[in-house]
XYZ file of C-alpha atoms in Angstrom:
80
model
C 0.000 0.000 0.000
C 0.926 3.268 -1.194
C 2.030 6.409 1.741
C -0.570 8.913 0.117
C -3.164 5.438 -0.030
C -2.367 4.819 3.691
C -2.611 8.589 4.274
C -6.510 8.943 2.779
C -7.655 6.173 4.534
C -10.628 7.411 6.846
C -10.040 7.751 10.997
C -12.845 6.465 11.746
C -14.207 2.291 11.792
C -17.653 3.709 9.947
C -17.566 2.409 6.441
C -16.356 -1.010 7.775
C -19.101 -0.997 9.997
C -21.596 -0.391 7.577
C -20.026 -3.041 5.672
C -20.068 -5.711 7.586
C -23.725 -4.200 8.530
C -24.608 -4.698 4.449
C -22.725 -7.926 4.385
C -25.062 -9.489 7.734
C -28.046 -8.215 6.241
C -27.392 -10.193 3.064
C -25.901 -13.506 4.620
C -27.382 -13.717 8.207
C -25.260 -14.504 11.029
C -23.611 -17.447 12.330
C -22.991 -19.891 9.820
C -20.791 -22.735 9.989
C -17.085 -22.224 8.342
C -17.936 -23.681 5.100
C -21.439 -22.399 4.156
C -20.232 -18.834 5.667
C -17.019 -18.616 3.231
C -19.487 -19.816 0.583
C -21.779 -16.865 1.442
C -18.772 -14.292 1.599
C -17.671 -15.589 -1.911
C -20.982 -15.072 -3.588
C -21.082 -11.703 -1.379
C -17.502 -10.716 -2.987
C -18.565 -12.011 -6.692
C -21.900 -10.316 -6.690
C -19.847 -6.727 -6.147
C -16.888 -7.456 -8.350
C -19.535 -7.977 -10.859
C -21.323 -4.257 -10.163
C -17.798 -3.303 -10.306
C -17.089 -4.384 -13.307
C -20.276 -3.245 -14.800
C -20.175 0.539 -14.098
C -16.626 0.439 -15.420
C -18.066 -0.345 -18.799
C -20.471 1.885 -18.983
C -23.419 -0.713 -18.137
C -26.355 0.659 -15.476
C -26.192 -0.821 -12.337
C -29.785 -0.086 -11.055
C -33.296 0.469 -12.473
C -34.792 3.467 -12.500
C -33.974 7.192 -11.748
C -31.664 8.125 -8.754
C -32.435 9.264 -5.852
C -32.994 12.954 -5.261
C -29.861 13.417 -3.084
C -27.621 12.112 -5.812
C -29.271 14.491 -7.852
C -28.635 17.444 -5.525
C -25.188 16.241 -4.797
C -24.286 16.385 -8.835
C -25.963 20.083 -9.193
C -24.692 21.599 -6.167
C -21.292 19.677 -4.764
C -23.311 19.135 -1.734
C -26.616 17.283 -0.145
C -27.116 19.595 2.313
C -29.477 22.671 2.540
């Protein structure tokens, strides 16, 4: 890992919070070794694939977005 990579790395233990938040709500809790790694795989593939997606170009969700991404893209911010 890169000094400036190490360097922008947040403080705080938030976003690894909320992603181990997104990755229980999508896998449940307490699984025995194998099944869990399983899960974690299909977890990892299904996001690699997104990935991959909006790289090229391809939409990664249906419909319009939401009205704070919206805001965010006019005005640099999504508060009032």
């Amino acid at each position: 890992m890169t000094v400036a990579l190490w360097d922008s790395l947040p403080a705080s233990t938030n976003p690894q919070e909320a992603q181990h938040f997104k990755l229980y709500k999508a896998l449940g809790k307490n699984h025995p070794l194998l099944p869990g790694l399983e899960g974690v795989m299909k977890f990892m593939e299904h996001y690699e694939l997104l990935a991959s997606a909006e790289k090229h170009g391809v939409p990664v969700r249906y419909g319009q977005p939401e009205d704070w991404k919206d805001k965010a893209e006019a005005f640099g911010t999504t508060k009032s």
